[in-house]
Coordinates of C-alpha atoms and ligand atoms in Angstrom, one line a residue:
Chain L
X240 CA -51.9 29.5 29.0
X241 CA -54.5 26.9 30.5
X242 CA -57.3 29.2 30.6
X243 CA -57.4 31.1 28.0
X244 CA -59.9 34.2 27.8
X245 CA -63.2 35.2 26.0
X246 CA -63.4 37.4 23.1
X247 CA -65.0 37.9 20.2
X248 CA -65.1 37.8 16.8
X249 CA -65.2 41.0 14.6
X250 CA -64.2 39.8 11.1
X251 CA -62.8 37.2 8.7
X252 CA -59.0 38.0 8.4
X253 CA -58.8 34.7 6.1
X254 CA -61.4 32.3 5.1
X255 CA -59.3 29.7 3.4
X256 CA -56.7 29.6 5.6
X257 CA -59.3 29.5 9.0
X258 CA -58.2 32.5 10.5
X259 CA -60.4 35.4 12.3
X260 CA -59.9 38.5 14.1
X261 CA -61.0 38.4 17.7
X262 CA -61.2 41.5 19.8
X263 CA -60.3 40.4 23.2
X264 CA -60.5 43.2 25.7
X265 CA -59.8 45.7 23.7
X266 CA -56.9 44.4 21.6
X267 CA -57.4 42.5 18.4
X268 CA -55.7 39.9 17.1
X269 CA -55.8 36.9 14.3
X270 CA -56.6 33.6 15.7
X271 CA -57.5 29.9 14.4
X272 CA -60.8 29.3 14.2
X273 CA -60.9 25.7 12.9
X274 CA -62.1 24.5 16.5
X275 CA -65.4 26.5 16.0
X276 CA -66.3 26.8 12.3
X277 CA -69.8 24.7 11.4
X278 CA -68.1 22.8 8.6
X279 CA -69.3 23.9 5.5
X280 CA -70.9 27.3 6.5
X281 CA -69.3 30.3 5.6
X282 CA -67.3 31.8 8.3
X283 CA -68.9 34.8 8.3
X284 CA -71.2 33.6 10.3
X285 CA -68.9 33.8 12.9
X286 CA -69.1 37.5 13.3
X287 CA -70.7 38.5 16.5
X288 CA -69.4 35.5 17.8
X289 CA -68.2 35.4 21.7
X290 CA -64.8 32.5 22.2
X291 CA -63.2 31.1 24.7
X292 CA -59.5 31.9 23.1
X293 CA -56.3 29.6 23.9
X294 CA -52.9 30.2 22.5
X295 CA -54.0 31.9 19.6
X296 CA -57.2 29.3 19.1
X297 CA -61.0 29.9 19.1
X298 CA -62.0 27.0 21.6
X299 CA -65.2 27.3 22.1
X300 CA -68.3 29.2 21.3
X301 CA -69.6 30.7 24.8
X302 CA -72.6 33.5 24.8
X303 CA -72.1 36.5 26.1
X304 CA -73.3 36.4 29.8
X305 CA -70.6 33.5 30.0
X306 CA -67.9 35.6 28.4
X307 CA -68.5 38.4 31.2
X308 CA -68.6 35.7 34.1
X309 CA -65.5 34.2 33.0
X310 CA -63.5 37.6 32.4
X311 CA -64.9 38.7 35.8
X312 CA -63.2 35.5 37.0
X313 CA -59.8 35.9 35.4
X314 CA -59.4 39.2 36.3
X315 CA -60.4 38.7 40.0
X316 CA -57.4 35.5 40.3
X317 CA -55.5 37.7 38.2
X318 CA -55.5 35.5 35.2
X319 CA -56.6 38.4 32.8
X320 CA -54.2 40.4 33.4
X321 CA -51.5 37.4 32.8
X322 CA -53.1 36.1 29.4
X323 CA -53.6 39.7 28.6
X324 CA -49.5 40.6 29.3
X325 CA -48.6 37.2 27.1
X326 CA -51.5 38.6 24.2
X327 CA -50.2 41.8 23.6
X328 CA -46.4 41.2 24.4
X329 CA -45.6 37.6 23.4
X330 CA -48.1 38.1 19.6
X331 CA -45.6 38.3 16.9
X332 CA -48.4 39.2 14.2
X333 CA -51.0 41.4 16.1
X334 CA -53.8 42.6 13.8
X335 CA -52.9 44.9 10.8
X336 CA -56.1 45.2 9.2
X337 CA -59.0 43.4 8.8
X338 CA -60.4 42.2 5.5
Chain R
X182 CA -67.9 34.0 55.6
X183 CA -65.5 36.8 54.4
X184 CA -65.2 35.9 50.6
X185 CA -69.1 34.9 49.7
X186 CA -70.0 39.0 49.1
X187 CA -68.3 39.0 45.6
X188 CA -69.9 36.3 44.5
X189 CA -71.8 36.7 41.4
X190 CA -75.2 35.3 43.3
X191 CA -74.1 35.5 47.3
X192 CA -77.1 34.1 48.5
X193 CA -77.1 30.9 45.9
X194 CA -73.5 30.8 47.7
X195 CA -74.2 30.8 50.8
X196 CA -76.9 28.0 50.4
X197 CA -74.6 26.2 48.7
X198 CA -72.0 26.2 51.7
X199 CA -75.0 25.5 54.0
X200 CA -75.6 22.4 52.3
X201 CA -72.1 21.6 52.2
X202 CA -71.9 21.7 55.8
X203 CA -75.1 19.8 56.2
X204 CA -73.7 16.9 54.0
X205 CA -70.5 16.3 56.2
X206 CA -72.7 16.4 59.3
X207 CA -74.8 13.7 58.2
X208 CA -71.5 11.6 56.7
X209 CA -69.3 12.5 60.0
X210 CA -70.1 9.6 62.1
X211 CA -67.7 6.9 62.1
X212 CA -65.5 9.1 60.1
X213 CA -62.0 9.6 60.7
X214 CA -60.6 11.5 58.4
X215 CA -61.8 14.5 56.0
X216 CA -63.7 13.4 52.9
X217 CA -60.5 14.9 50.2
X218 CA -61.6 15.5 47.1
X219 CA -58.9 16.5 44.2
X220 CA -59.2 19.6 42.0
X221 CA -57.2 18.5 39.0
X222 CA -56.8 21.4 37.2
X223 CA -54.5 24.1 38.5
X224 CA -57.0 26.9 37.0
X225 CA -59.3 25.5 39.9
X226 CA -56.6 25.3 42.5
X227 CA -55.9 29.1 41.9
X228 CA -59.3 30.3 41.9
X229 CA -60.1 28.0 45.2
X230 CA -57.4 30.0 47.0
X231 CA -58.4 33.5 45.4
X232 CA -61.7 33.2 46.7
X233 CA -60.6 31.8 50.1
X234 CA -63.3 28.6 49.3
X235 CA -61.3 26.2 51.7
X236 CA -62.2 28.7 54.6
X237 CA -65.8 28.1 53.5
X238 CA -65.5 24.9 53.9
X239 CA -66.3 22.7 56.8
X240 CA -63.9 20.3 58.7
X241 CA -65.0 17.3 57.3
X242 CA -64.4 18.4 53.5
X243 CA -61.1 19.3 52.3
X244 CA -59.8 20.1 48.7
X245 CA -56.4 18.3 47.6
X246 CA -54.6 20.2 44.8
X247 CA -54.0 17.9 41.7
X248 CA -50.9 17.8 39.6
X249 CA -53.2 19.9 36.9
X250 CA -50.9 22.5 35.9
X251 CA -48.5 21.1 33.0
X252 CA -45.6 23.7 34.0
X253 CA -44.8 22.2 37.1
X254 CA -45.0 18.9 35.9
X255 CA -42.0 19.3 34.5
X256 CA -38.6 17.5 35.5
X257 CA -35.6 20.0 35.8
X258 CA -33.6 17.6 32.9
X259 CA -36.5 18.2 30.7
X260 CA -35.7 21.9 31.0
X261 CA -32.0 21.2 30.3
X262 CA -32.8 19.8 26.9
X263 CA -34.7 22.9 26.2
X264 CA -31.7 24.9 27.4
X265 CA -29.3 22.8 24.9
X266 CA -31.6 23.4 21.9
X267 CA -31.9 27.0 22.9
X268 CA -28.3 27.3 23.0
X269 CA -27.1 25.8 19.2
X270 CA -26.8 29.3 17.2
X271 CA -28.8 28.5 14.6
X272 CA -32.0 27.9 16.7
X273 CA -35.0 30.4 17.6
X274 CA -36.4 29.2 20.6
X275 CA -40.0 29.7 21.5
X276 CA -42.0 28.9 24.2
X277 CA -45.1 30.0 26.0
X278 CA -44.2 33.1 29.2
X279 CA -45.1 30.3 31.7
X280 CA -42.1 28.0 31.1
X281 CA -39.9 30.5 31.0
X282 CA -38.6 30.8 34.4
X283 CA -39.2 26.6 35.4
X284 CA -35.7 25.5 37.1
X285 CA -33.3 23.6 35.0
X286 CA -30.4 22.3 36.9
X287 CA -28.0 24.9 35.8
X288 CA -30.4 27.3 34.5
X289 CA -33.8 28.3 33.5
X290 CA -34.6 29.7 29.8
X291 CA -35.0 32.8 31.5
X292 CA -30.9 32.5 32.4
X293 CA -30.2 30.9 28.7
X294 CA -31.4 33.9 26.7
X295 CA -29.5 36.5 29.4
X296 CA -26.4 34.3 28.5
X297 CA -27.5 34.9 24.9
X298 CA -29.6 32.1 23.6
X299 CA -32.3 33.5 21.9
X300 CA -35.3 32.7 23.6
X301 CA -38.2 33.7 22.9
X302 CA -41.9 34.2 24.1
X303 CA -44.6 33.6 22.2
X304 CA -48.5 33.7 22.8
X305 CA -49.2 31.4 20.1
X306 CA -47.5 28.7 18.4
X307 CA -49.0 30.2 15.7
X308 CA -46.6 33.4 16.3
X309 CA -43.9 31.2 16.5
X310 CA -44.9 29.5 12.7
X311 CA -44.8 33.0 11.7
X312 CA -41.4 33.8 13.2
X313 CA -40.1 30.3 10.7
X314 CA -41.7 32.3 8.0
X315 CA -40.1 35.3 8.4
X316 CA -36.3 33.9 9.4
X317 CA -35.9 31.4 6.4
X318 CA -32.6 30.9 7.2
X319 CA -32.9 30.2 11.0
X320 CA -34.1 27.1 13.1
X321 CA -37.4 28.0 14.9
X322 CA -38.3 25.7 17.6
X323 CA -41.8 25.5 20.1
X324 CA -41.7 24.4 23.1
X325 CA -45.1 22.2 22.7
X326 CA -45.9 21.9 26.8
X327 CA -49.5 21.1 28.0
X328 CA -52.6 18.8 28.4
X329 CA -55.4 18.6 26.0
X330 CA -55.9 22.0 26.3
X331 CA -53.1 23.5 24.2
X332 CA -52.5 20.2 22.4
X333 CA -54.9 21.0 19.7
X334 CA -53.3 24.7 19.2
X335 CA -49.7 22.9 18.8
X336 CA -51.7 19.8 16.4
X337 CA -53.1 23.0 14.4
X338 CA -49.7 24.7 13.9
X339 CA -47.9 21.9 12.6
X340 CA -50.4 21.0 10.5
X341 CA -50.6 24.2 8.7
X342 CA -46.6 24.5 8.8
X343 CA -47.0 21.4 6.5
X344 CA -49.8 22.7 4.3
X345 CA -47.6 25.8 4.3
X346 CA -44.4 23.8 3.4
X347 CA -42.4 25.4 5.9
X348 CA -39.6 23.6 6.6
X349 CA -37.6 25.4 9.5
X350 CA -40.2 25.1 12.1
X351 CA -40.1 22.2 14.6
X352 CA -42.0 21.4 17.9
X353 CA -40.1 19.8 21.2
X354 CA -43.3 18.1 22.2
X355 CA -43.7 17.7 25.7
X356 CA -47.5 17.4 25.8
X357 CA -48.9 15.2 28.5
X358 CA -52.6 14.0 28.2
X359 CA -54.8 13.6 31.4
X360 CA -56.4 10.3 31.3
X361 CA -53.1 8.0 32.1
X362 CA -51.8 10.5 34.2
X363 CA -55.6 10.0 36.3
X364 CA -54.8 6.5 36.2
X365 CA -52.0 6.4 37.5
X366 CA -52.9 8.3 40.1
X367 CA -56.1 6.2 41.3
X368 CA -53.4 2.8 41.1
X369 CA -51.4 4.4 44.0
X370 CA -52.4 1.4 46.6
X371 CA -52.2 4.2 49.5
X372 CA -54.3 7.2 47.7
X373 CA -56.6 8.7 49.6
X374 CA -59.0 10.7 47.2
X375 CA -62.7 10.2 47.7
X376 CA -63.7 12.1 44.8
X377 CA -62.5 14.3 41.8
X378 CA -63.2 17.7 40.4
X379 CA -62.8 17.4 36.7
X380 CA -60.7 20.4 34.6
X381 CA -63.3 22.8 32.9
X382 CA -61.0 23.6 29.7
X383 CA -59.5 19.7 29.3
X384 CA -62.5 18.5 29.3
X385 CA -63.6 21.2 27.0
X386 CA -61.8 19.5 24.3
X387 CA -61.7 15.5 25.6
X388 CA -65.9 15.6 26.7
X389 CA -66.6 13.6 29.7
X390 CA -66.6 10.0 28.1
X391 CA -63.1 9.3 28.6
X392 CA -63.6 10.1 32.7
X393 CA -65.8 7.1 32.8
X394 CA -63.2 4.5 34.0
X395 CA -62.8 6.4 37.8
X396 CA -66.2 5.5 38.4
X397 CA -66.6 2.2 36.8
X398 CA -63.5 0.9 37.5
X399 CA -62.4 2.9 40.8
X400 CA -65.9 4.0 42.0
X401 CA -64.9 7.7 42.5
X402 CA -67.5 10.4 41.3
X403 CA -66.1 12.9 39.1
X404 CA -67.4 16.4 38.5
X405 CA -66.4 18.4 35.4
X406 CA -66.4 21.8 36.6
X407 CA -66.3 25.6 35.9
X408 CA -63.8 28.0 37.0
X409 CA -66.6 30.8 39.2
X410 CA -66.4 30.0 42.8
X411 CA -70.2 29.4 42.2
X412 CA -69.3 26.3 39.8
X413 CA -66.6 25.1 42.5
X414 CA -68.8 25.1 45.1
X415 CA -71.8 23.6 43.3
X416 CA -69.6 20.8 41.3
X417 CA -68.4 20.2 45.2
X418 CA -71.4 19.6 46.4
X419 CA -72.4 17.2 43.5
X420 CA -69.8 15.3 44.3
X421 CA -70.6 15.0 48.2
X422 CA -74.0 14.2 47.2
X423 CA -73.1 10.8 44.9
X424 CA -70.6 9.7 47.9
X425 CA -73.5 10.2 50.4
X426 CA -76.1 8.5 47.9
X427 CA -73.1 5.4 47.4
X428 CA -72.9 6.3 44.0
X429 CA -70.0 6.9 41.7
X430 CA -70.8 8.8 38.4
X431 CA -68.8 11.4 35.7
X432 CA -71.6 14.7 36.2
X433 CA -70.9 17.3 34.1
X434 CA -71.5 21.1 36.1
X435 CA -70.2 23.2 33.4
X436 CA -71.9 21.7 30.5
X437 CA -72.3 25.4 28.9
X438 CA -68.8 25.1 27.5
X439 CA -68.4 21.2 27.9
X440 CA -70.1 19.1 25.1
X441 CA -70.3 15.3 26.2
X442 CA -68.2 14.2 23.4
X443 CA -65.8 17.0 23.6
X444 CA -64.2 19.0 20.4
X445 CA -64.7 16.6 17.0
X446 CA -62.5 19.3 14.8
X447 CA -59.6 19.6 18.2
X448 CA -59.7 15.5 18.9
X449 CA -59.2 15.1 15.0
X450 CA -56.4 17.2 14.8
X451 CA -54.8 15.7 18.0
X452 CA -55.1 12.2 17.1
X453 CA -54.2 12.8 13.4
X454 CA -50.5 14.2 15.0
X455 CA -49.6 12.8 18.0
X456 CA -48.9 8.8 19.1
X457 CA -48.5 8.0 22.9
X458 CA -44.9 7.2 24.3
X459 CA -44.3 4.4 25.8
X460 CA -43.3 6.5 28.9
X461 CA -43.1 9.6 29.8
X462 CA -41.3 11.4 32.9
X463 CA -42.8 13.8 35.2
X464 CA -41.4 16.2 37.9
X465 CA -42.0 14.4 41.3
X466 CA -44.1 11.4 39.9
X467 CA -41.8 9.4 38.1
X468 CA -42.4 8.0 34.5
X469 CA -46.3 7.5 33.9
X470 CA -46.6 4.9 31.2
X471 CA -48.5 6.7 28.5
X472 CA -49.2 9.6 29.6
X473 CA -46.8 12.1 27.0
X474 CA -47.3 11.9 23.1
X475 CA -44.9 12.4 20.2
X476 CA -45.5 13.4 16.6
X477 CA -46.7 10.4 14.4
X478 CA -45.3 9.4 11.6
X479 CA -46.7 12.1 8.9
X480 CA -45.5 14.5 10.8
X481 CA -42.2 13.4 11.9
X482 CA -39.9 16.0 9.9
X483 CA -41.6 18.6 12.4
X484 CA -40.6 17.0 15.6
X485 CA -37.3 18.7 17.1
X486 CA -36.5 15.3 18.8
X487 CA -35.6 14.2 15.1
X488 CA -33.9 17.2 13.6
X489 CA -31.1 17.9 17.1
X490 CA -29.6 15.6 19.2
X491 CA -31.7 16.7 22.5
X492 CA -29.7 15.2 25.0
X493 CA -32.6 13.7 27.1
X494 CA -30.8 14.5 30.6
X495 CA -32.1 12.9 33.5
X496 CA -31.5 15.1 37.2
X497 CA -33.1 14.0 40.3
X498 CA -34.8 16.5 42.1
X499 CA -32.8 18.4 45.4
X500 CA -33.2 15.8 48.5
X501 CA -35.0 18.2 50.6
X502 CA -37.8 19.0 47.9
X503 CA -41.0 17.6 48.5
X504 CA -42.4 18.5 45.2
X505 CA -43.6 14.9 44.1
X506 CA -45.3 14.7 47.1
X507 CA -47.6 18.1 47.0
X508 CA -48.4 17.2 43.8
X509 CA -50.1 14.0 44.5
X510 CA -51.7 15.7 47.2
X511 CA -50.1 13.1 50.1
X512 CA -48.3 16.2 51.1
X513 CA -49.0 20.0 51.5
X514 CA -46.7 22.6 50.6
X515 CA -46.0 24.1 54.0
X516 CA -44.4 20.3 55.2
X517 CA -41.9 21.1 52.5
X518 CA -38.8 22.1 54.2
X519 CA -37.6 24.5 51.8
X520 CA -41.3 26.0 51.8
X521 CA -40.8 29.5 52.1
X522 CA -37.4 29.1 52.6
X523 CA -35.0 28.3 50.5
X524 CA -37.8 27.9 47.8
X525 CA -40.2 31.6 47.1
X526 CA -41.9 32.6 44.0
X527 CA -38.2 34.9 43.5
X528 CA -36.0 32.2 44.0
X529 CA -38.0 29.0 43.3
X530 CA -36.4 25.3 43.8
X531 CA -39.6 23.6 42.4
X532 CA -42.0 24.4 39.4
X533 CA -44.9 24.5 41.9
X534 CA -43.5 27.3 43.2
X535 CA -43.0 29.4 39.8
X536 CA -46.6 28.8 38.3
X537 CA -49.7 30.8 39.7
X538 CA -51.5 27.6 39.6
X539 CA -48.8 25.7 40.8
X540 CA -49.8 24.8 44.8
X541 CA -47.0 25.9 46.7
X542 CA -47.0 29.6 44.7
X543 CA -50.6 29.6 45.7
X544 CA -50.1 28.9 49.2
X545 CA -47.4 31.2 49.7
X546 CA -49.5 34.0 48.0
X547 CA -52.6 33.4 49.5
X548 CA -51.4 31.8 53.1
X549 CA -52.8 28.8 53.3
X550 CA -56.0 28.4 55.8
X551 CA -54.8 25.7 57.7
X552 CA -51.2 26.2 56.8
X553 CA -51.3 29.4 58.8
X554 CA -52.5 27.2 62.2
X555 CA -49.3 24.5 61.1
Ligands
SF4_834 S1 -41.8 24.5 48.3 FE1 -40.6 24.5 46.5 S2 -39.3 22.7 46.7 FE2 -40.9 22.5 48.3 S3 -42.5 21.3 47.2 FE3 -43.0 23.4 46.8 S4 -42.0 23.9 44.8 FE4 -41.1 21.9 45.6

């Protein structure tokens, strides 16, 4: 829960409301994005995008070499596989479909 | 040096280490003890023992595991109050997987949901706003549990519960923040820390700034660091370097994710929901004075304290558990009687025990360096 885990972001699942989908290994799933939005630019920008993803929250905006370094990290403590277990089982709204 | 190979750049590794070592030869004379220098954040403490870095290290440099990981923080009577929430009929209870199977003194939430509570994990406290939405007519409660990293995500949620006007959601907060609970720690007449190594993901959200008053006011160097063995052993070394130079400054190693003045949007939403207590208790350390928060005023119809009578039970720890003291670092898991014993990851006695980044789980896992020679 401390460490969260990168991902990135494919779409805008709700611009008013803050919310994008972020494909994190392989599974998708809504998350707040308030933490890395420029204010006032659209959040399509976003798009592309590689996160650091806590609890359902966009963190941090990382690039992608640092996304791969930190994934390679969590899977070798055996953190990814942890955060990935709570993602898939613990998500009461995983993505439907995207905007 | 058996661990260095997967390294993502070996040889920076191993040069590194070299340095390391050539650091503590100059510092060793007159020395009579190891320079200790605490990893706060239990993220660090578990990657430290995955990659065997203590084994790297040489005699005169030894990590001390901090009290970094907000899960075994936690006294047994605060898991008791979750238990009593969980157990009133009208109540969804969620929480985050970690908590789940932290001791209570009669049982963990992992026991209160077999007995039929319903309990349940959640990812997100987002998941568990939408769990409110979806059961108008039930009571859905998060277990808010963590430092400035997840503090934010819980800040978030009950601020758009209250944009959202929903009305059965409520958080137990139990959210601890880091800079008292550092305090605290350096006040301890008898600590002996000679340097810190700074959480990568708090920080992330706090900035450096507020780590200012360990060197100004306690002259300790503090390193903000990343989580690849790489970032350990180079935010190590950065901190041996200002305690050979006599210097005590916050350095920042992992300034690719850490800004200097942390999240603005995150800090916002934190301060705009949360107050300090006046005290706060922790598993093992006692009450730190300001060191948990609570839900300010505007927000006060989400806080669960407010809406059920949480009993607020106090339990001392078993006798023979050490826990306060491995957590502080004055002891190490393996002088823990129960160690291995009557306390494993299966059966634990202690919350250090239960968490992957809690020490003693680590130890046990992993086998400890110098535990195995003890
Ligand atoms: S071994 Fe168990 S009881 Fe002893 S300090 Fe560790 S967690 Fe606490």
């Amino acid at each position: 829960m401390c460490l969260g885990i990168p991902g990135q972001i494919v779409a805008v699942a709700d611009a008013e409301a803050m919310l994008c989908v972020v494909d994190v290994s392989g599974v998708r799933r809504t998350v707040d994005v308030v933490c890395v939005a420029e204010p006032g630019a659209p959040l399509d920008d976003l798009v592309g995008a590689w996160v650091l993803v806590h609890v359902g929250f966009a963190m941090s905006r990382i690039d992608e070499e640092e996304a791969a370094a930190t994934l390679k990290v969590l899977s070798e403590i055996g953190e990814a596989a942890v955060e990935m277990e709570a993602l898939t089982q613990g998500s009461v709204e995983l993505l439907s479909t995207p905007r | 040096m058996r661990f260095v190979d997967e390294f993502r750049d070996p040889a920076l590794a191993a040069a590194l280490v070299k340095e390391i070592g050539a650091i503590a030869a100059r510092l060793e004379r007159g020395r009579d003890r190891p320079f200790a220098i605490m990893e706060v954040c239990g993220g660090h403490t578990h990657a430290i023992f995955r990659y065997g870095l203590e084994g790297l290290l040489p005699d005169l440099v030894e990590f001390v595991h901090g009290p970094g990981c907000p899960v075994c923080v936690l006294p047994m009577g605060r898991v008791d109050d979750c238990v009593a929430i969980a157990e009133r009929p009208e109540v969804i209870f969620t929480t985050f997987g970690d908590a789940m199977r932290v001791p209570g003194s009669k049982k963990s939430l992992l026991q209160a949901k077999a007995d039929g509570a319903d309990v349940r994990m959640v990812y997100s406290p987002l998941d568990a706003l939408t769990l409110a939405k979806r059961n108008p007519d039930r009571e859905v409660v998060f277990f808010g549990l963590g430092f400035e990293t997840t503090m934010p995500s819980t800040a978030l949620t009950v601020q758009r519960a209250l944009r959202e006007g929903v009305t059965n959601f409520s958080l137990f907060c139990n959210h601890i923040t880091i800079i008292p609970t550092l305090r605290a720690l350096l006040e301890q007449p008898d600590l002996g820390i000679d340097g810190f190594i700074g959480p990568g993901h708090v920080s992330m959200v706090i900035g450096t700034s507020p780590y200012r008053f360990i060197a100004e006011e306690f002259g300790r160097p503090l390193v903000v660091s990343g989580f690849e063995p790489i970032d350990l052993l180079q935010s190590l070394l950065m901190v041996l370097r200002q305690i050979e130079a006599g210097e005590a400054r916050i350095e920042n190693q992992y300034a690719r994710v850490v800004p200097e003045h942390g999240n603005p949007a995150a800090l916002r939403a934190v301060q705009e929901v949360y107050e300090p207590r006046e005290t706060f208790e922790w598993r093992g350390l006692g009450s730190i004075a300001g060191s948990g928060v609570r839900l300010t005023a505007p927000y006060a119809a989400f806080d669960a304290e407010k809406r059920f009578a949480v009993p607020d039970i106090k339990v001392a720890d078993p006798a023979q558990c050490r826990c306060g003291e491995v957590l502080t670092g004055a002891a190490k898991p393996w002088a823990c009687p129960e160690f291995g014993k009557g306390c494993t990851p299966e059966t634990p006695l202690g919350a250090l025990m239960v968490s992957s980044e809690g020490s003693c789980a680590a130890y046990y896992q992993y086998g400890g360096i110098r535990g195995e020679a003890a």
